[in-house]
């Protein structure tokens, strides 16, 4: 017998709860003390992520559509607004680690309270109301997935400060095999169609879809490995200015970089802090926790360059979204075994040489939700493809992630490209 | 039947456990999350205080005299050394708030473990061994009492960052009466005997005892109240450079001081954050959380000056050590009702105009314990008399507390003095 | 009788001396004291510009081709290297204002000495040698023209610090007329040819020439005037976050911007510092000394956007290079009188929304001269068209200037663009 | 017939011009460019010193007593006020090096103009008026002598930034002999009379004269030499925290001190920058350009201590004021040849362990001149005896100089003391 079709509201709520539950699962092994710390201004405490994602639903869904909605603790609107000027004043980002209350338990109570309200609102909504609510709830779901990735990369940074090397998730050591050699695959000149269109979810920065002329280029079959990156280090890559952008050279010297973030030399061997503890660097893994500056310098050293985001998207359009995502709960990149184009999605975000800028015809929406993307289109570089901390259901070929070129705490890596003569 | 007199070891252990238990009591109402935060470099997290005081006994008692003592977690020696270069490397002071492990529960386990070892060591010690150990254990007890005061002032600073105004210890509001008017009491010129001598405990910075010529002076009968300080604020005290030290004027403008720390104007009324919540300022209370700069400016504005530490000590030598101390668990200064000289001890530390410097003939001891006091004798000012966060059993007429002139987070207040023509 | 055609060497030397003499002319009215000051890290002292441009010829021409060339003062190689790592160590950029020697007179002697050597080298060079030397000398000439523009904008910043408002060049006050209203001119979609090719001089960042798909767009007929910009200020443009990039909003608040650089409100009227003194703002002039952030915010406020550099270049390809350049020695933008497209060249550099990045196929040359452009392709935005401080003989339709988005001390202005539906 | 004793006005003017002329003499060999630079916030440009000392006479003498005095350039009152809040607003101290005008020549014209007015005022003053004016003129003369010392130490810091090592005053190299060994001379306990009284000039901080009990002590016969200080360096003095104040240890590590200011190791030999050029360190000279922290660490290393200012003054009261002062125009300390107590005055200022604080009964005068001294009595340490940059006519046994403990650019040195058992 055929089961009854799930209603639209039920489907939406199922998806909502899946994602909400996954946030709780991520915090499973953390102590309350872990969830308070902000180890640098870019990092937010775990409990802030838990509360902020709830604030998002409260502010943009409940306050808009729930009749007579009264927030239990009005100060949360101030404490958990991240950067939406149109939604009111907010607590200073760099001071989030000074706020011990609400406690972790209270933050979970806040979540449960919001979830209950969302349940009520959606399950009793008319189809017309659902038409209005659904896009914002879906945005909130994707928003929470983004914060899940940040929760992971942020807690990694927090735990890494501690000489006791706390473990986020146990994972046994493993023997790996060397991946196939890096090949370069040629692509012909094309007038590409770039950006998202159609019914599925996408962020506003992925549109409008438009055509762009892409010259012939060649793309590496897989990301750069730790082993390959070690050759760059050993070849004095961090001491030769000719490979570096001027700003990269300055930054690198000021911050005394000598290797990717979390790497540390002990007795002549490189170790790194992982979410499963302090371990020897595995040369077969994709290198990660590198800045744009390091990715660019590595490319220059190797006689190649980084791809543009359009080149990357041209290639990705035909590929299936498979790989090492957060669903695997590995929380770390893994070596590839595949020959040919591989790891385009998952494992590590891939720096492109494209500055994060609006597509032709782009216009941010009015109001607070218009602040989601457009106002950050300056001095950031686009990354593509998702990482081991990204949800598989969150990523797309048109997805544009972006960070300042000096940032290293995300699972960012390097895929090379070349001009075709 | 007559119980046997308590043995020397028993007495020492009783005192040891009294003080150790009081640390636990202080943290009674705190959540684990509260105990992690470091709200500025001067502040240490509660759990750091709990661990560091244990480290002190471990390092200076157990590692010296306990046979085959093996620390359970050797990294604690690095994490919980405060500033003793001779005792090894240490974690950076300003990064203490980034360390979530050991958790609060683990910190208490560390404490219990150390206490058990101390119990064993002392209860089995010969009299000869006790002769050696006792002075260091007593130093450790006083050291812990100092950190109890810091724990209180630090957690006040931490909780004050939070717009939710968390309460450290509940205390009902109360009606107070105006204290008697401030009198000035004259003292004749004398060759005073300054500093500690004799069998009781004192810190090395209180000696050697020596003579000093003290000119005639006059000392205020009680500390300055919030009401009196408000007159200074209303008379543009924070906008008139003629009252301020040059460095004070600069500091005050850079940090935008307009009132004591924790004061905030709401709808034309002054409120302040207390360990029992956010409350209206009570004009009858001694003013507290003022810097040396503010104390000095207030004195100049009022045509008086701060006392020297010798003047203060001359007066205090004859006085009983009574007052509002931490034992009252009020955690806040209280108005005096007494006419004549009052509140010399307890309530608020009293800034003196004396720079913290060595007494004639002072010489720091060799080794790590010699770092306790001497190396801080620069750019700090002496405070006398203890506060509502000080243990009564910890304070003396010869006791010298000291802070940099811009510090405001301690319970520091103002007692005025005058020259006698 | 007809004089003989000027030889190639003579022509090169004539051009060389023209440009070298113009540097001296620019410093004509400056006192030696003016030439020492570095008012912020971006600014270099006048005498540094005079010496550095000579160092360029010394390092890249004389040291390469002049036989047995021995620098008179070898330390100059350290003091006057700007950023060429491959040419050796260099003095710290932000400390240039601490170096009082060589004096201005000695700097001119250094110039004369270098000029004499260049004269000797070129006038005695064979045609083969000239083939090698000429491109570097021409690069040096263009390099000096760039530094002439910097000399002007830097000395403006220096003199602006002084409440005495020193005058760089006298210029009588003038009455101006309102320019024609701003029109928007439409351009159809095209596959444009972007970048420089052919025999004339260009910088490496202008190539390789390549095709790019440019969507239909509309470009403003003239730059935004001070009067139009005033409307933005009066409409609370500097207090409404919805118009600003996130980084712009932060920067603007941190630096307390309320108007373009050099503007100051006196008795309710706006004045600004110009190279001819402190004067009332003329509403008819193109606005200048605005950052990319302000240009972008103004565009958002007015419902338009900034053009891309490709759009700008498409339009400029057909235009004559005329306008208010440094040759006019006005040193200040002037109002336009022309209807239709005007002021594309000269007056003010026009911010584009294009991040400064390499053209497809671009590769920096090896060696020190390869550091000229490529290593700066990060976190900067492209400006087009030249300003009142640019040499007419220096600018081209393909010319790419670039600055960080927060910079304001150049003669940068705003030309608006729009999408075409 | 009675010649004609110089009148009181004539005598005053003679002294005035002597000192004013000496300022001009000091700047004799400087280029205008040298006179502009401010190499750190503590340093003022030479031309600022020249103008500020004139501003002092203008503000406190001419504006008070010269009828209808109208300043030629009113903005100078803003530019050349150093720190007198009661005299009006002032230019920011750390920005003095950004002000190129008035030029050096204009600054001298300003001086001449002020001098002419002072000539007129004093030569035509009645005795009654002279009674009023004279103390302020004499204060201005001493003020100018203080700035002469600063001019010298400031220009040394300026020229030291330059790798070309410019010479302030030529001085031939010389052979020196080792000074006699350092003796310690005992002094008995006494009730000393400290501070200045009587008719001669003194600063307000030297009074009121008062009695103080000074314990028995022992004072070194001469300052520490470079040779003796080298032993400290070679004994890892800069790497052993046990000798250092906590704040000194931090400062020293942050600023990467490894030797006194201006010292530099070249090919295993120590050189230092002097006002006569870059020279090998002479082990026979008194060491100079050390901070209080270094002086204190050296004393600890050698098992001694620094003297108190009272101890120093007790000894100095009986001594003649002779030595190597600025009048010798050597501008550098010289080795002593004398056995017994020597070099108490001149050569190097001697750090004392006394914090700079008010004498009992001290009260700053009301008004701007009351800002001269009192407001700086915080976080500074007293130095005694004058240096090779001090005027002999400026120094006294009661003279109290003062600097923050980290300052090194003055000619400060070390005389040791010891307790007497």
XYZ file of N, CA and C in Angstrom, chain A residues 17 48 64-65 67 122 128 132 158 186 193 253 257-258 267 281 285 304 352 385 398 415:
66
model
N 13.892 20.180 11.207
C 14.360 19.462 12.395
C 15.638 18.670 12.137
N 27.148 30.708 21.137
C 26.661 31.830 20.336
C 26.062 31.305 19.024
N 7.774 38.055 12.362
C 7.017 38.513 11.197
C 5.625 37.874 11.129
N 5.559 36.558 11.392
C 4.317 35.856 11.090
C 3.599 35.251 12.302
N 1.562 35.420 15.377
C 0.716 36.456 16.008
C 1.093 36.618 17.472
N 4.245 26.632 11.479
C 4.225 25.986 10.166
C 3.104 24.950 10.083
N -1.251 29.694 1.593
C -0.858 31.056 1.221
C 0.237 31.566 2.169
N 4.626 32.368 1.786
C 5.453 33.479 2.291
C 6.567 32.977 3.193
N 39.501 27.119 18.781
C 39.452 27.242 20.244
C 40.288 26.137 20.894
N 42.471 20.053 -19.942
C 42.240 21.259 -20.748
C 40.764 21.504 -21.011
N 27.630 29.992 -19.228
C 26.492 30.508 -18.463
C 26.814 30.330 -16.987
N 54.992 37.806 7.153
C 56.099 38.159 8.041
C 55.614 38.691 9.375
N 54.249 33.366 9.802
C 53.840 32.075 9.257
C 55.054 31.313 8.747
N 55.060 30.039 8.978
C 56.116 29.180 8.418
C 55.539 27.925 7.813
N 60.788 18.003 16.713
C 61.890 17.073 16.426
C 61.975 16.792 14.928
N 51.504 15.095 10.304
C 50.921 15.488 9.021
C 50.984 14.302 8.061
N 47.115 13.647 2.277
C 45.890 14.451 2.406
C 46.003 15.754 1.627
N 52.213 27.758 -11.892
C 50.813 27.714 -12.298
C 50.108 28.941 -11.728
N 39.818 30.606 -5.301
C 39.944 31.076 -6.677
C 40.616 32.446 -6.663
N 33.235 24.872 -3.832
C 33.191 23.420 -3.727
C 32.917 22.798 -2.376
N 27.170 26.372 -8.291
C 27.153 27.844 -8.376
C 27.454 28.524 -7.036
N 43.485 24.264 -5.456
C 43.481 23.551 -6.739
C 44.111 24.479 -7.765
